[in-house]
Amino acid sequence: MPANRIDATLTPDQNARAQAALTALSDALPFLIDIADADRAAMLKFGERNRSFVVKALAIAEAHPEVLPTSFSLPEFAADVALVENLYPIRHRLETLLRQVDDSYFAAGSEAYAAALLVYQYAKLHNLASGALEESLDDLGRRFARKSRKAAPTP
């Protein structure tokens, strides 16, 4: 067997508690939105460097509101910046947690796949002697079936 990076079981109770925590988090942030990919692509990019720029721009706007046109809503700008700043630590924790979930999922999946490959190899060897696993092996073998390439038409 390959290296065992993760040795865990997700109990029904743990799963239910995790699902409840995710529901509670979603309920605690009812203003969260979904943005279509096309809309996201059309929006200005926002990242860590832009975050500090935005905070500094708000400080200038609040210190010198006279430089802003009357159509500019300083309270709306301040509310957006406050939301960004308040979501930042939540987002950071979620990114860390998602990375850990992804890593655990990947490690468990990789280990399970490596073990499945060994089972497939052992079953093929056993089948040579008895032939009893032919149907099961055919089903597993479909995973490795290559799609035939259509021959290029001759001119």
PDB file of C-alpha atoms in Angstrom, residues 55-68 72 74 77-78:
ATOM      1  CA  VAL A  55      -8.815  51.828   2.476  1.00  0.00           C
ATOM      2  CA  LYS A  56      -6.383  54.692   1.825  1.00  0.00           C
ATOM      3  CA  ALA A  57      -8.736  56.238  -0.745  1.00  0.00           C
ATOM      4  CA  LEU A  58     -11.563  56.159   1.804  1.00  0.00           C
ATOM      5  CA  ALA A  59      -9.363  57.992   4.318  1.00  0.00           C
ATOM      6  CA  ILE A  60      -8.677  60.705   1.717  1.00  0.00           C
ATOM      7  CA  ALA A  61     -12.362  60.922   0.774  1.00  0.00           C
ATOM      8  CA  GLU A  62     -13.428  61.266   4.406  1.00  0.00           C
ATOM      9  CA  ALA A  63     -10.718  63.844   5.136  1.00  0.00           C
ATOM     10  CA  HIS A  64     -11.439  65.863   1.983  1.00  0.00           C
ATOM     11  CA  PRO A  65     -15.066  65.358   0.897  1.00  0.00           C
ATOM     12  CA  GLU A  66     -14.895  68.684  -0.963  1.00  0.00           C
ATOM     13  CA  VAL A  67     -12.852  67.063  -3.762  1.00  0.00           C
ATOM     14  CA  LEU A  68     -15.682  64.661  -4.562  1.00  0.00           C
ATOM     15  CA  PHE A  72     -20.369  60.512  -5.444  1.00  0.00           C
ATOM     16  CA  LEU A  74     -19.347  58.779   0.337  1.00  0.00           C
ATOM     17  CA  PHE A  77     -18.282  53.968  -0.558  1.00  0.00           C
ATOM     18  CA  ALA A  78     -17.642  53.791   3.205  1.00  0.00           C
TER      19      ALA A  78
END
